[in-house]
């Protein structure tokens, strides 16, 4: 518990200028009953998001589940920003907000063995979504190799947002 408190204090000290005046940011950035600024305008403004997250953290009891979730979200955004991936994230974000967005299934396989042969053939690419016997999988790059990770398709979850 002490380690978490120290990490939180370090977070505030290192990023207090980015978090800004948290109590006013929540009320100005997200008016009651309105959608977030990000969903109204799919441009990612890291400083605005950090301000809102900081405000939300102040509203939640320190160390609570909510507080930890807001802190993790802030660190996620800072990580993306500090590793020069904000444009990649903005593209991902806009793509997911598009009401016409569909998950594209790149390949269908009857068995896991068939998919593994394809995976080793060199045709597979990191982040490709595939289907094996009706179940979704994602191609994931690990150090030195590609592997398959369970990644349920919308039809498996009761929605139908995939594109064959």
GROMACS .gro file of C-alpha atoms in nm:
model
  164
    1UNK     CA    1   0.000   0.000   0.000
    2UNK     CA    2   0.281   0.241   0.086
    3UNK     CA    3   0.442   0.176  -0.253
    4UNK     CA    4   0.118   0.272  -0.431
    5UNK     CA    5   0.092   0.595  -0.233
    6UNK     CA    6   0.454   0.684  -0.311
    7UNK     CA    7   0.399   0.610  -0.680
    8UNK     CA    8   0.088   0.828  -0.680
    9UNK     CA    9   0.279   1.112  -0.513
   10UNK     CA   10   0.557   1.075  -0.769
   11UNK     CA   11   0.297   1.086  -1.046
   12UNK     CA   12   0.152   1.411  -0.914
   13UNK     CA   13   0.494   1.570  -0.868
   14UNK     CA   14   0.613   1.473  -1.216
   15UNK     CA   15   0.293   1.560  -1.399
   16UNK     CA   16   0.121   1.827  -1.191
   17UNK     CA   17   0.168   2.085  -1.465
   18UNK     CA   18  -0.007   1.850  -1.709
   19UNK     CA   19  -0.291   1.773  -1.470
   20UNK     CA   20  -0.365   2.143  -1.414
   21UNK     CA   21  -0.637   2.270  -1.181
   22UNK     CA   22  -0.822   1.943  -1.151
   23UNK     CA   23  -1.133   2.068  -0.972
   24UNK     CA   24  -1.224   2.319  -1.242
   25UNK     CA   25  -1.109   2.105  -1.535
   26UNK     CA   26  -1.375   1.841  -1.475
   27UNK     CA   27  -1.657   2.096  -1.477
   28UNK     CA   28  -1.527   2.293  -1.777
   29UNK     CA   29  -1.412   2.000  -1.992
   30UNK     CA   30  -1.713   1.773  -1.946
   31UNK     CA   31  -2.035   1.961  -1.872
   32UNK     CA   32  -2.301   1.761  -1.690
   33UNK     CA   33  -2.508   1.552  -1.931
   34UNK     CA   34  -2.277   1.614  -2.228
   35UNK     CA   35  -2.052   1.378  -2.422
   36UNK     CA   36  -1.679   1.408  -2.366
   37UNK     CA   37  -1.487   1.652  -2.588
   38UNK     CA   38  -1.306   1.357  -2.746
   39UNK     CA   39  -1.622   1.195  -2.876
   40UNK     CA   40  -1.755   1.528  -3.010
   41UNK     CA   41  -1.425   1.600  -3.186
   42UNK     CA   42  -1.208   1.296  -3.250
   43UNK     CA   43  -0.887   1.493  -3.209
   44UNK     CA   44  -0.685   1.368  -2.914
   45UNK     CA   45  -0.569   1.653  -2.693
   46UNK     CA   46  -0.356   1.485  -2.429
   47UNK     CA   47  -0.345   1.786  -2.198
   48UNK     CA   48  -0.725   1.812  -2.189
   49UNK     CA   49  -0.762   1.442  -2.116
   50UNK     CA   50  -0.499   1.459  -1.841
   51UNK     CA   51  -0.680   1.754  -1.683
   52UNK     CA   52  -1.010   1.564  -1.678
   53UNK     CA   53  -0.843   1.251  -1.542
   54UNK     CA   54  -0.677   1.459  -1.271
   55UNK     CA   55  -1.011   1.611  -1.177
   56UNK     CA   56  -1.173   1.269  -1.165
   57UNK     CA   57  -0.891   1.139  -0.947
   58UNK     CA   58  -0.953   1.422  -0.701
   59UNK     CA   59  -1.320   1.328  -0.681
   60UNK     CA   60  -1.245   0.962  -0.605
   61UNK     CA   61  -1.112   0.848  -0.267
   62UNK     CA   62  -0.734   0.808  -0.292
   63UNK     CA   63  -0.640   0.443  -0.343
   64UNK     CA   64  -0.993   0.341  -0.446
   65UNK     CA   65  -1.064   0.127  -0.750
   66UNK     CA   66  -1.179   0.435  -0.942
   67UNK     CA   67  -0.877   0.641  -0.839
   68UNK     CA   68  -0.641   0.363  -0.954
   69UNK     CA   69  -0.828   0.333  -1.286
   70UNK     CA   70  -0.797   0.709  -1.351
   71UNK     CA   71  -0.429   0.695  -1.259
   72UNK     CA   72  -0.371   0.401  -1.494
   73UNK     CA   73  -0.552   0.584  -1.775
   74UNK     CA   74  -0.334   0.890  -1.720
   75UNK     CA   75  -0.019   0.679  -1.729
   76UNK     CA   76  -0.142   0.506  -2.047
   77UNK     CA   77  -0.185   0.840  -2.218
   78UNK     CA   78   0.152   0.966  -2.092
   79UNK     CA   79   0.317   0.648  -2.217
   80UNK     CA   80   0.163   0.689  -2.562
   81UNK     CA   81   0.265   1.055  -2.570
   82UNK     CA   82   0.620   1.001  -2.443
   83UNK     CA   83   0.682   0.719  -2.693
   84UNK     CA   84   0.569   0.936  -2.987
   85UNK     CA   85   0.263   0.721  -3.054
   86UNK     CA   86  -0.004   0.987  -3.006
   87UNK     CA   87  -0.075   1.010  -3.381
   88UNK     CA   88  -0.109   0.630  -3.402
   89UNK     CA   89  -0.348   0.638  -3.107
   90UNK     CA   90  -0.546   0.927  -3.259
   91UNK     CA   91  -0.589   0.723  -3.578
   92UNK     CA   92  -0.699   0.419  -3.375
   93UNK     CA   93  -0.938   0.635  -3.173
   94UNK     CA   94  -1.098   0.799  -3.480
   95UNK     CA   95  -1.131   0.459  -3.646
   96UNK     CA   96  -1.315   0.315  -3.344
   97UNK     CA   97  -1.548   0.617  -3.324
   98UNK     CA   98  -1.653   0.573  -3.687
   99UNK     CA   99  -2.006   0.427  -3.679
  100UNK     CA  100  -1.919   0.225  -3.991
  101UNK     CA  101  -1.617   0.062  -3.826
  102UNK     CA  102  -1.610  -0.315  -3.860
  103UNK     CA  103  -1.349  -0.561  -3.740
  104UNK     CA  104  -1.191  -0.707  -4.050
  105UNK     CA  105  -1.126  -1.081  -4.034
  106UNK     CA  106  -0.822  -1.139  -4.254
  107UNK     CA  107  -0.837  -1.518  -4.278
  108UNK     CA  108  -1.058  -1.813  -4.184
  109UNK     CA  109  -0.921  -2.150  -4.074
  110UNK     CA  110  -1.095  -2.473  -3.985
  111UNK     CA  111  -0.838  -2.579  -3.727
  112UNK     CA  112  -0.571  -2.429  -3.504
  113UNK     CA  113  -0.312  -2.648  -3.679
  114UNK     CA  114  -0.395  -2.486  -4.017
  115UNK     CA  115  -0.362  -2.141  -3.861
  116UNK     CA  116  -0.026  -2.230  -3.704
  117UNK     CA  117   0.110  -2.342  -4.043
  118UNK     CA  118  -0.004  -2.010  -4.194
  119UNK     CA  119   0.147  -1.821  -3.900
  120UNK     CA  120   0.487  -1.980  -3.970
  121UNK     CA  121   0.459  -1.925  -4.347
  122UNK     CA  122   0.554  -1.558  -4.321
  123UNK     CA  123   0.218  -1.428  -4.447
  124UNK     CA  124   0.086  -1.335  -4.102
  125UNK     CA  125   0.136  -0.984  -3.970
  126UNK     CA  126   0.115  -0.844  -3.619
  127UNK     CA  127  -0.243  -0.734  -3.529
  128UNK     CA  128  -0.417  -0.941  -3.799
  129UNK     CA  129  -0.756  -1.067  -3.683
  130UNK     CA  130  -0.831  -1.425  -3.790
  131UNK     CA  131  -1.104  -1.682  -3.727
  132UNK     CA  132  -1.041  -2.044  -3.630
  133UNK     CA  133  -1.345  -2.270  -3.622
  134UNK     CA  134  -1.572  -1.970  -3.565
  135UNK     CA  135  -1.360  -1.815  -3.286
  136UNK     CA  136  -1.158  -1.494  -3.307
  137UNK     CA  137  -0.782  -1.475  -3.266
  138UNK     CA  138  -0.532  -1.193  -3.298
  139UNK     CA  139  -0.182  -1.234  -3.441
  140UNK     CA  140   0.061  -1.095  -3.184
  141UNK     CA  141   0.432  -1.024  -3.225
  142UNK     CA  142   0.641  -1.162  -2.940
  143UNK     CA  143   1.019  -1.137  -2.924
  144UNK     CA  144   1.142  -1.350  -3.212
  145UNK     CA  145   0.807  -1.497  -3.317
  146UNK     CA  146   0.440  -1.447  -3.392
  147UNK     CA  147   0.171  -1.618  -3.186
  148UNK     CA  148  -0.208  -1.629  -3.165
  149UNK     CA  149  -0.404  -1.474  -2.880
  150UNK     CA  150  -0.773  -1.533  -2.809
  151UNK     CA  151  -0.963  -1.226  -2.923
  152UNK     CA  152  -1.340  -1.289  -2.943
  153UNK     CA  153  -1.517  -1.150  -3.245
  154UNK     CA  154  -1.831  -0.936  -3.206
  155UNK     CA  155  -2.054  -1.224  -3.314
  156UNK     CA  156  -1.908  -1.433  -3.030
  157UNK     CA  157  -2.001  -1.157  -2.787
  158UNK     CA  158  -2.356  -1.113  -2.916
  159UNK     CA  159  -2.297  -0.818  -3.149
  160UNK     CA  160  -2.223  -0.827  -3.518
  161UNK     CA  161  -1.957  -0.570  -3.595
  162UNK     CA  162  -1.717  -0.785  -3.797
  163UNK     CA  163  -1.645  -0.771  -4.165
  164UNK     CA  164  -1.578  -1.096  -4.350
   0.00000   0.00000   0.00000
